[in-house]
N, CA and C atoms as an extended XYZ file, in Angstrom:
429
Properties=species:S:1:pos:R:3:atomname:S:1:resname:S:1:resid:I:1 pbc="F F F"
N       -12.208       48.511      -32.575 N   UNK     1
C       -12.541       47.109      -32.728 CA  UNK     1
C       -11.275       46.264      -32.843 C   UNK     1
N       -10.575       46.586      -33.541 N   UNK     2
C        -8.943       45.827      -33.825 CA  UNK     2
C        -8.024       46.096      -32.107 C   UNK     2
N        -8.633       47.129      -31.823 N   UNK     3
C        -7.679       47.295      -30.237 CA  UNK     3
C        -8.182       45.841      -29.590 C   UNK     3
N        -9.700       45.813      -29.516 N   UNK     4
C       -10.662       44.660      -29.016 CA  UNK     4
C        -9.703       43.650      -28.983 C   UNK     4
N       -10.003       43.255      -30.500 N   UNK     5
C        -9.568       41.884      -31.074 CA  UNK     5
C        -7.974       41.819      -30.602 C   UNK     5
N        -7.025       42.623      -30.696 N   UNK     6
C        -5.760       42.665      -29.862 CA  UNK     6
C        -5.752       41.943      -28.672 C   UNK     6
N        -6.378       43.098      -27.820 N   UNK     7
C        -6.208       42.682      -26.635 CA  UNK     7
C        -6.461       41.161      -26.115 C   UNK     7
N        -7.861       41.140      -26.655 N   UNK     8
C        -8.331       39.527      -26.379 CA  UNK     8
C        -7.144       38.719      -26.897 C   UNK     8
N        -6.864       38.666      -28.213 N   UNK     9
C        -5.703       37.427      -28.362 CA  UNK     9
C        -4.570       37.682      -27.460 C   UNK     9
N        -4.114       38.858      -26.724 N   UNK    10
C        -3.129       39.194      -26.086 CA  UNK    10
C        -3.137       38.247      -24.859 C   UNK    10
N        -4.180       38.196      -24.364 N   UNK    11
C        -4.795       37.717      -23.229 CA  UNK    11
C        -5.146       35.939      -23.453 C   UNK    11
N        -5.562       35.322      -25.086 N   UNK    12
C        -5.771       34.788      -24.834 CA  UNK    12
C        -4.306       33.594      -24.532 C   UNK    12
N        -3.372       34.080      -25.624 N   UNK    13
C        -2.414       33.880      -25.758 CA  UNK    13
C        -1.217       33.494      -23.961 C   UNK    13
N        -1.634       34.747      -23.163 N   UNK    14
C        -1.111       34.626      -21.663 CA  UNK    14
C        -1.636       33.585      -21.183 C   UNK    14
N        -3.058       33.347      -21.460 N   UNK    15
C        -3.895       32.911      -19.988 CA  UNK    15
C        -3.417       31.287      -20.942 C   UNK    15
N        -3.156       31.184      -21.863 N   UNK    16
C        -3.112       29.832      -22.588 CA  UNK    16
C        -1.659       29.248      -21.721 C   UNK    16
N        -0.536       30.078      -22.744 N   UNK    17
C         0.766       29.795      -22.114 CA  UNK    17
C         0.819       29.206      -20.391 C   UNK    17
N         0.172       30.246      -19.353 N   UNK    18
C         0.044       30.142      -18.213 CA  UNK    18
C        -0.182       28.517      -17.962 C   UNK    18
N        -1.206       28.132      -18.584 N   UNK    19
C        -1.562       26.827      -18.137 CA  UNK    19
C        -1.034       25.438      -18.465 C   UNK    19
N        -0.509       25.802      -19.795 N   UNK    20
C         0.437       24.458      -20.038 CA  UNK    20
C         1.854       24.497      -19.637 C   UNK    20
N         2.151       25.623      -19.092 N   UNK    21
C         3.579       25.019      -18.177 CA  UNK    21
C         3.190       25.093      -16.801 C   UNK    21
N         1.964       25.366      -16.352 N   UNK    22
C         1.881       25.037      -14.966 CA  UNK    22
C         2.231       23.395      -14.636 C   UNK    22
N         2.501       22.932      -13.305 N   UNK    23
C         2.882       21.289      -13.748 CA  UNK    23
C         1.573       20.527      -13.146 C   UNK    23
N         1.645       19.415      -13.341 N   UNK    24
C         0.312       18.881      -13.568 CA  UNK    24
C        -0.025       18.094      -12.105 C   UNK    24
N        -0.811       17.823      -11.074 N   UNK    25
C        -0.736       17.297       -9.829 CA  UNK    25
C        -0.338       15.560      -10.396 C   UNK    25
N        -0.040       14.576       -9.641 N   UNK    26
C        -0.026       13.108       -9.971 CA  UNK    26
C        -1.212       12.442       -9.754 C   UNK    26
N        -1.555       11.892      -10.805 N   UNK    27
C        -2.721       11.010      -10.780 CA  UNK    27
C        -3.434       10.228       -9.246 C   UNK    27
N        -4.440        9.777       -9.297 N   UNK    28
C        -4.954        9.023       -8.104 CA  UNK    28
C        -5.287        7.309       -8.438 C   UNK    28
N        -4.886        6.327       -7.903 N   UNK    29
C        -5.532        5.544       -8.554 CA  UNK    29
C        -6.051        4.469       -7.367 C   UNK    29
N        -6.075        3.351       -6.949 N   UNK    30
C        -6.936        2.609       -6.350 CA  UNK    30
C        -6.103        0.985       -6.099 C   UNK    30
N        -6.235        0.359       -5.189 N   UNK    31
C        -5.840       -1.292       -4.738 CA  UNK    31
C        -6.374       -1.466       -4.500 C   UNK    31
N        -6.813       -2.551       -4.779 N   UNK    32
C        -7.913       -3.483       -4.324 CA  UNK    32
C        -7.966       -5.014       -4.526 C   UNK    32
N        -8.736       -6.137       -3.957 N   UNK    33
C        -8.168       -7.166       -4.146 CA  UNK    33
C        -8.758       -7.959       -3.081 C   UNK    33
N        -8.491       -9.405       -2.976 N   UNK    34
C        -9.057      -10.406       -1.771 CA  UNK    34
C        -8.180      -10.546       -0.850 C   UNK    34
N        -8.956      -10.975        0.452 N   UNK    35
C        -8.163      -11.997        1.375 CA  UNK    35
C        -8.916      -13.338        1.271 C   UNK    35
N        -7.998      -14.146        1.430 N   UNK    36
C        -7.963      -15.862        0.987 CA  UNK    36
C        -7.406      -16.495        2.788 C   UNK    36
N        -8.698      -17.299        2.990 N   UNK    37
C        -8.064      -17.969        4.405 CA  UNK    37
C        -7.407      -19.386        3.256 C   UNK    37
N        -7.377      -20.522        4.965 N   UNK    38
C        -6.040      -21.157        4.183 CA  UNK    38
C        -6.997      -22.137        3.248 C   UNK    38
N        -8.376      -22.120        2.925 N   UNK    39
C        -8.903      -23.095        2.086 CA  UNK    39
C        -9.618      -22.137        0.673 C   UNK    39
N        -8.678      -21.286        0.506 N   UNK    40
C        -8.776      -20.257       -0.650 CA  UNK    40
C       -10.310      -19.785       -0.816 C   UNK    40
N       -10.870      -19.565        0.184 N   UNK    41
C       -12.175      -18.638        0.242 CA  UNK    41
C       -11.813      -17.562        0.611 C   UNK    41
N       -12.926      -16.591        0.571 N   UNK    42
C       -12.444      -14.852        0.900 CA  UNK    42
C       -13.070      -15.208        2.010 C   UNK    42
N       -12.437      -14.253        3.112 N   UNK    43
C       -12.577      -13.899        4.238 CA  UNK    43
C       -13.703      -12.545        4.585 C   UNK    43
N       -14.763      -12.845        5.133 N   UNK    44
C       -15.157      -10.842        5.323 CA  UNK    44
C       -14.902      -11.072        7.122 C   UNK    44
N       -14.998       -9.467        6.568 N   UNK    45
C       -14.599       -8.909        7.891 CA  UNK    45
C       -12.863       -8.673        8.705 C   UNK    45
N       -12.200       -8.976        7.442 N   UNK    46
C       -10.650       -9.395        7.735 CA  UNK    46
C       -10.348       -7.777        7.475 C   UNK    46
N        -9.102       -7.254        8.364 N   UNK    47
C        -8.796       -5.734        8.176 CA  UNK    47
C        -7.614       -5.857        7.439 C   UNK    47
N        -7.365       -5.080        6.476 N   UNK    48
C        -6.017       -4.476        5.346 CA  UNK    48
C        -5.311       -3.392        6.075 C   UNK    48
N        -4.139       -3.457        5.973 N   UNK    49
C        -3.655       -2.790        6.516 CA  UNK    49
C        -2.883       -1.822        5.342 C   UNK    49
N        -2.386       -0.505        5.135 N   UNK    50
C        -2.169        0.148        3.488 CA  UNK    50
C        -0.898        0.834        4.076 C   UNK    50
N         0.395        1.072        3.677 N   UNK    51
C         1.009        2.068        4.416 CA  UNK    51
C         2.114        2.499        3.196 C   UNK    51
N         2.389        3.661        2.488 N   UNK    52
C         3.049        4.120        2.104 CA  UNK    52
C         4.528        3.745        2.248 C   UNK    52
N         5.021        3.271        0.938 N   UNK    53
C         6.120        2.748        1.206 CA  UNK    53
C         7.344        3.945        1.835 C   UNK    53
N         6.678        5.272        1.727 N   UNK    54
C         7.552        6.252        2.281 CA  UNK    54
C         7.440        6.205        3.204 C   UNK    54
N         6.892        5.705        3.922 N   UNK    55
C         6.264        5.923        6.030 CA  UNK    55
C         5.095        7.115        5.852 C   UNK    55
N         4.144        6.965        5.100 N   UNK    56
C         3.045        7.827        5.184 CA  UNK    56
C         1.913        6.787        6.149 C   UNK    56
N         1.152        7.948        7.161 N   UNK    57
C         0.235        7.094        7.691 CA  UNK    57
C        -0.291        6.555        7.362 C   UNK    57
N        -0.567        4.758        8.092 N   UNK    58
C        -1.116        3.607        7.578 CA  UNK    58
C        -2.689        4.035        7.595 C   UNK    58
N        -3.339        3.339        6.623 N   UNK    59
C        -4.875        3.509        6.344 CA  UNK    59
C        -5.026        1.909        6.745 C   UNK    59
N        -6.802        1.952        7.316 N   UNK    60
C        -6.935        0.078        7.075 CA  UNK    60
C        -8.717       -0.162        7.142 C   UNK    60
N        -8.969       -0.530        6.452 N   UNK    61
C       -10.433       -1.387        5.724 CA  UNK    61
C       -10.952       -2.700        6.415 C   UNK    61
N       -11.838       -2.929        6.401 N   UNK    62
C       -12.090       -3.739        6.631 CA  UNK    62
C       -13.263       -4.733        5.060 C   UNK    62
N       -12.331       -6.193        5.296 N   UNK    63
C       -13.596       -7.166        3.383 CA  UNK    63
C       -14.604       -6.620        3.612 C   UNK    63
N       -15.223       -7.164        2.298 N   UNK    64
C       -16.928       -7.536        2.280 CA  UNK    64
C       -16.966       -8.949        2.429 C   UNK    64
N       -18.069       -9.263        2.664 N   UNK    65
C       -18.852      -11.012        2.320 CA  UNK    65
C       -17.603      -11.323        1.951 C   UNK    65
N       -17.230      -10.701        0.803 N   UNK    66
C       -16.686      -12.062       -0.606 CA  UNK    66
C       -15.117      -12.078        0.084 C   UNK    66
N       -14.726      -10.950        1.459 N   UNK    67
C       -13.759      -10.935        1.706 CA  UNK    67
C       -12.547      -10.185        0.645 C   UNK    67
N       -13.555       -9.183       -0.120 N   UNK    68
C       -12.439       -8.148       -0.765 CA  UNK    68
C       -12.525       -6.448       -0.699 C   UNK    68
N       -11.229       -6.100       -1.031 N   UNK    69
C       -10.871       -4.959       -0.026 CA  UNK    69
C       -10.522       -3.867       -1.305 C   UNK    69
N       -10.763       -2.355       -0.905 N   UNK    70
C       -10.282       -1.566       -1.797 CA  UNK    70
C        -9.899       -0.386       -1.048 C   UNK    70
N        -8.619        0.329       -1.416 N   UNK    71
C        -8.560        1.365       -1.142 CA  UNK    71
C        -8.386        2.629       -1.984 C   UNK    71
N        -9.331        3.417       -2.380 N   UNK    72
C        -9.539        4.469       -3.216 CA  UNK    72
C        -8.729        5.524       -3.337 C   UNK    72
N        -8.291        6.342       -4.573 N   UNK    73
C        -8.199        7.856       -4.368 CA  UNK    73
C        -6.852        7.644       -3.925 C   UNK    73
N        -5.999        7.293       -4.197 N   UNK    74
C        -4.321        6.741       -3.891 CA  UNK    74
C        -3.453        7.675       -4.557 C   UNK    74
N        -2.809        8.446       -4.046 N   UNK    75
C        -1.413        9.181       -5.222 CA  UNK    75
C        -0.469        8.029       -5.820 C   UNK    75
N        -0.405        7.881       -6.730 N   UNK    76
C         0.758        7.516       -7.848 CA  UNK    76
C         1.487        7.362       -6.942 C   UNK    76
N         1.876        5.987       -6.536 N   UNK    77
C         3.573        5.439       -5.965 CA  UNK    77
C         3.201        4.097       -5.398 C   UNK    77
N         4.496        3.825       -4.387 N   UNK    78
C         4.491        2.323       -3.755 CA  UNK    78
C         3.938        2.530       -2.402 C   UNK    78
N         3.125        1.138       -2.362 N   UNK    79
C         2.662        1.119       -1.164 CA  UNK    79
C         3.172       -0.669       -0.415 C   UNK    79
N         2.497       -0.671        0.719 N   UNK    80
C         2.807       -1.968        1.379 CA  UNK    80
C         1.353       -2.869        2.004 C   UNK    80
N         0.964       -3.841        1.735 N   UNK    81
C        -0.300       -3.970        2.827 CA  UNK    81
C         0.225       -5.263        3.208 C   UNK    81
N        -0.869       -5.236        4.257 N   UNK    82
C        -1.117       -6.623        4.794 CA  UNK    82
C        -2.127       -6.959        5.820 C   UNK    82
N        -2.914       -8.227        5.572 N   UNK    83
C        -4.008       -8.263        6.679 CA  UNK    83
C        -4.071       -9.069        7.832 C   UNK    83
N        -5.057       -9.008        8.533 N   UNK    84
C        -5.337       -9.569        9.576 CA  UNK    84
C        -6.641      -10.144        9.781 C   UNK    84
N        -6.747      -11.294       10.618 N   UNK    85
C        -8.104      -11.645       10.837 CA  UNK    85
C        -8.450      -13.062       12.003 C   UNK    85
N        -8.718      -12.579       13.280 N   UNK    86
C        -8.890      -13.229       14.481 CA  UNK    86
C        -7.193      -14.533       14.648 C   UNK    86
N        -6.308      -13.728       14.880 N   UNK    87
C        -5.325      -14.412       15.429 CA  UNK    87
C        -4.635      -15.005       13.864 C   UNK    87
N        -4.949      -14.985       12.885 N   UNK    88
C        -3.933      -14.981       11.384 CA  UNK    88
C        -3.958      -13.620       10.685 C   UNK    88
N        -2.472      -14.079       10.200 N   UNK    89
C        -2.184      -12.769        9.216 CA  UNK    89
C        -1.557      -12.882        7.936 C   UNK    89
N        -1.392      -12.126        6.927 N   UNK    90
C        -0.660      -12.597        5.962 CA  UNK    90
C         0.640      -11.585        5.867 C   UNK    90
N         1.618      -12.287        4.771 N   UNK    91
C         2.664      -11.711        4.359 CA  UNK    91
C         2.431      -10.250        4.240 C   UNK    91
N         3.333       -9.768        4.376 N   UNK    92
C         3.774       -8.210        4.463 CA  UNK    92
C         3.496       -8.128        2.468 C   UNK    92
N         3.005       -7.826        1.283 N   UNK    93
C         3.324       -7.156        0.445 CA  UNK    93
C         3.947       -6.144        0.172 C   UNK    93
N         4.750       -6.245       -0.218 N   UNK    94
C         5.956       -4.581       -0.229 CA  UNK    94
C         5.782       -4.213       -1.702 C   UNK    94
N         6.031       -2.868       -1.768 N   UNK    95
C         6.449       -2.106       -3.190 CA  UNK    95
C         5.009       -2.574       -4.330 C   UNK    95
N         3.676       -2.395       -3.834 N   UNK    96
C         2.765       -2.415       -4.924 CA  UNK    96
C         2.606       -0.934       -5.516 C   UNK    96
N         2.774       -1.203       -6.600 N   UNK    97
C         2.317        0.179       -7.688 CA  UNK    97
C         0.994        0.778       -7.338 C   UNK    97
N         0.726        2.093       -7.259 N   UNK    98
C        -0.620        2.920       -7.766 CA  UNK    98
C        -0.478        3.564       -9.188 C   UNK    98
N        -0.907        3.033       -9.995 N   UNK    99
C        -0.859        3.953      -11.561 CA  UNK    99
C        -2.305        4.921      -11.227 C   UNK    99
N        -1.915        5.902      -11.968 N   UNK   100
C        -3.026        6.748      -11.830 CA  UNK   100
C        -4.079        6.325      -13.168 C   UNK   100
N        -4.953        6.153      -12.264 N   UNK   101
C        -6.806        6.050      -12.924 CA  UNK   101
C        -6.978        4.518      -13.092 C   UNK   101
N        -6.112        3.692      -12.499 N   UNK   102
C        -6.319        2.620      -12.733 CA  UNK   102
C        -6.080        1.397      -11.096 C   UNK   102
N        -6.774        0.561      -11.296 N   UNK   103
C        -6.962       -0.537      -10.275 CA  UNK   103
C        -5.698       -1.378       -9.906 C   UNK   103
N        -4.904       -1.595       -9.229 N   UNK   104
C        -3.815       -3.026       -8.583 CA  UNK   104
C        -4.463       -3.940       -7.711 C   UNK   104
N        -4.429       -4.882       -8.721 N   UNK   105
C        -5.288       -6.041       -7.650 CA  UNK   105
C        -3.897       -6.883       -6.798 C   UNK   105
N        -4.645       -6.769       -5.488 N   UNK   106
C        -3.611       -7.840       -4.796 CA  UNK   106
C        -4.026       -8.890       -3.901 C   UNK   106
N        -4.161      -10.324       -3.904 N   UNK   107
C        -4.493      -11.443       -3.380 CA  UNK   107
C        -3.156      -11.268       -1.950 C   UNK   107
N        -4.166      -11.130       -0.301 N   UNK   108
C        -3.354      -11.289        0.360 CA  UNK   108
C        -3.786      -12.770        1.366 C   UNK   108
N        -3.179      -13.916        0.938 N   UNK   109
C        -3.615      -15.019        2.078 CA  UNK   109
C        -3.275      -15.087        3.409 C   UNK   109
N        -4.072      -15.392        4.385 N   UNK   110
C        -3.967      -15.402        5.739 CA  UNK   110
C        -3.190      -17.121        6.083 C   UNK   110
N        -2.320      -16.762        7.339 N   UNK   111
C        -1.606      -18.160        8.073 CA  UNK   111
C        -1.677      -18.051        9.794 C   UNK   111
N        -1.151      -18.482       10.231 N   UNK   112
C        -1.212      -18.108       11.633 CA  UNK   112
C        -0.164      -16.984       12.116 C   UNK   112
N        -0.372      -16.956       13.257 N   UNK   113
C         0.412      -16.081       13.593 CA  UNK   113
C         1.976      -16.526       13.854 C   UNK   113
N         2.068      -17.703       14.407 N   UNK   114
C         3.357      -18.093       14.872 CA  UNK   114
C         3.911      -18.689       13.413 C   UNK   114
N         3.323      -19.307       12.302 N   UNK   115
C         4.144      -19.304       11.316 CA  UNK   115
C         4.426      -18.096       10.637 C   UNK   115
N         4.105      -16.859       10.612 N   UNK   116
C         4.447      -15.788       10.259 CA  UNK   116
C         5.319      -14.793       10.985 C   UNK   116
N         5.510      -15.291       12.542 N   UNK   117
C         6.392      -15.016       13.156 CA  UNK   117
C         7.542      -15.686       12.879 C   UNK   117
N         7.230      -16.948       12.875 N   UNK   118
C         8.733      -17.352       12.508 CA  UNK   118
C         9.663      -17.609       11.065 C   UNK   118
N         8.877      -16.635       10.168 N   UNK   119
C         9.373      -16.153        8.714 CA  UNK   119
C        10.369      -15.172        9.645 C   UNK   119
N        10.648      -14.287       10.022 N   UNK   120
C        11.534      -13.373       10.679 CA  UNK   120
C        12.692      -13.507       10.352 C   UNK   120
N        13.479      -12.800        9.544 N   UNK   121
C        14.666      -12.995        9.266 CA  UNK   121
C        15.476      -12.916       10.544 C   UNK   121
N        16.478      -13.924       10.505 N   UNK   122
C        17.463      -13.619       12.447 CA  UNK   122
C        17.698      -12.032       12.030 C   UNK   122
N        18.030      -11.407       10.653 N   UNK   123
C        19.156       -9.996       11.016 CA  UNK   123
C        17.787       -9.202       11.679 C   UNK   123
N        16.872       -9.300       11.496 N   UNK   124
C        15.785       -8.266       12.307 CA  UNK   124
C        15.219       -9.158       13.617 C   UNK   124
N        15.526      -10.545       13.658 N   UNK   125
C        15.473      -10.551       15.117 CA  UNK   125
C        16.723      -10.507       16.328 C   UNK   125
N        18.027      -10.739       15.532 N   UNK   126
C        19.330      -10.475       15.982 CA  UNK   126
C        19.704       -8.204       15.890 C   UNK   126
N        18.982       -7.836       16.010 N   UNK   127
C        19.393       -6.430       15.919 CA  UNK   127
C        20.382       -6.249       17.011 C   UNK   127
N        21.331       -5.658       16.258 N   UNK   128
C        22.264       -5.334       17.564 CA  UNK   128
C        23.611       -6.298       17.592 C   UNK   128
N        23.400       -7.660       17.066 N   UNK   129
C        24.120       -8.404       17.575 CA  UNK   129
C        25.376       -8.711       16.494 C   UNK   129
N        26.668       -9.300       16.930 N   UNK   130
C        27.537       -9.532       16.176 CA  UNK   130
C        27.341      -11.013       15.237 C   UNK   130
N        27.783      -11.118       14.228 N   UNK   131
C        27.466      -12.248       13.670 CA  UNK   131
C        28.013      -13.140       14.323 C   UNK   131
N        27.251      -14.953       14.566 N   UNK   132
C        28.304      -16.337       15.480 CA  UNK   132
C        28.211      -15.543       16.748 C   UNK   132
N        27.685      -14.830       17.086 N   UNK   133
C        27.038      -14.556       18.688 CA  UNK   133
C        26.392      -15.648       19.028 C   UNK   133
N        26.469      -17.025       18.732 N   UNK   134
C        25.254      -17.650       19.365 CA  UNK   134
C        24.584      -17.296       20.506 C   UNK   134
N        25.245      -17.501       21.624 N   UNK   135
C        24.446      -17.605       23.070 CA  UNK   135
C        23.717      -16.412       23.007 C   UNK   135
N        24.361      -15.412       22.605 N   UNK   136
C        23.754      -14.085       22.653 CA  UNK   136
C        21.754      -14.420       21.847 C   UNK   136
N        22.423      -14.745       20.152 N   UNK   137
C        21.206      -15.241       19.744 CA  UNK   137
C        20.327      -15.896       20.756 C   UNK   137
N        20.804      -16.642       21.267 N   UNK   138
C        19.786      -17.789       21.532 CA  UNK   138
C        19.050      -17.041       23.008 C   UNK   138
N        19.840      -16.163       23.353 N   UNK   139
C        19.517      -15.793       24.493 CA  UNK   139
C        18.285      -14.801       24.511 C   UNK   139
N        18.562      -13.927       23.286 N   UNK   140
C        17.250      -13.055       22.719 CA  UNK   140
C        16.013      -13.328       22.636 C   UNK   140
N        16.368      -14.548       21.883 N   UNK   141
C        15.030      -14.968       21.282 CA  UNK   141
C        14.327      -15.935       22.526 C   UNK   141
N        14.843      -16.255       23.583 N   UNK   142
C        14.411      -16.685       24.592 CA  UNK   142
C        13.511      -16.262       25.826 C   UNK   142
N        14.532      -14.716       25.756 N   UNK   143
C        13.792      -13.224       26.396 CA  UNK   143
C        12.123      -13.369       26.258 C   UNK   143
């Protein structure tokens, strides 16, 4: 009987140890949030676009009615979104948090397309080019 009782604590003692230094996976947690056209109503039917701020493949949703969006079941880290909806889009959001077990709300408003084109910083539309290149500039962006 005492061999019994041995063994079992022997065992229970392993199978215990075993599990608290195993390491623990990272939490999951969730974004979610509206799109706002330009008279601050939600939009439905507008698509989110989700993409891992590491370059993990982009995910994308589409509102409800109320024009709000969620994306579930997220590993712990930074992400990026941004939406779209019949010829407007909104700002790029960069670096939103996923905490695990918990919600990030993010308000993304829609503009047109050509004012969001022409947010473009010149160094990402000048790629390549030497700085006071004008003609060169001007010549690019003309292309």
């Amino acid at each position: 009987m005492r061999y019994r009782l041995a063994v079992a604590g022997l065992l229970w003692a392993v199978l215990t140890a075993g599990t608290v230094a195993a390491p623990q996976p990272k939490g999951l947690g969730t974004i979610g949030g509206q799109v706002l056209g330009v008279h601050e109503k939600g939009i439905a039917g507008a698509r989110v676009t989700l993409q891992g701020a590491e370059g993990r493949r982009p995910e994308t949703t589409v509102t409800n009615d109320q024009g709000h969006f969620w994306f579930a079941s997220l590993p712990e880290g930074l992400y990026d979104l941004r939406a779209y909806y019949k010829g407007r889009v909104s700002e790029w959001r960069h670096n939103v948090w996923v905490s695990p077990g918990r919600q990030t709300n993010v308000t993304l408003r829609l503009r047109s397309k050509s004012s969001a084109l022409s947010s473009i910083s010149p160094s990402f539309v000048n790629c390549g080019l030497e700085v006071g290149d004008r003609h060169a500039e001007t010549k690019s962006l003309n292309n």
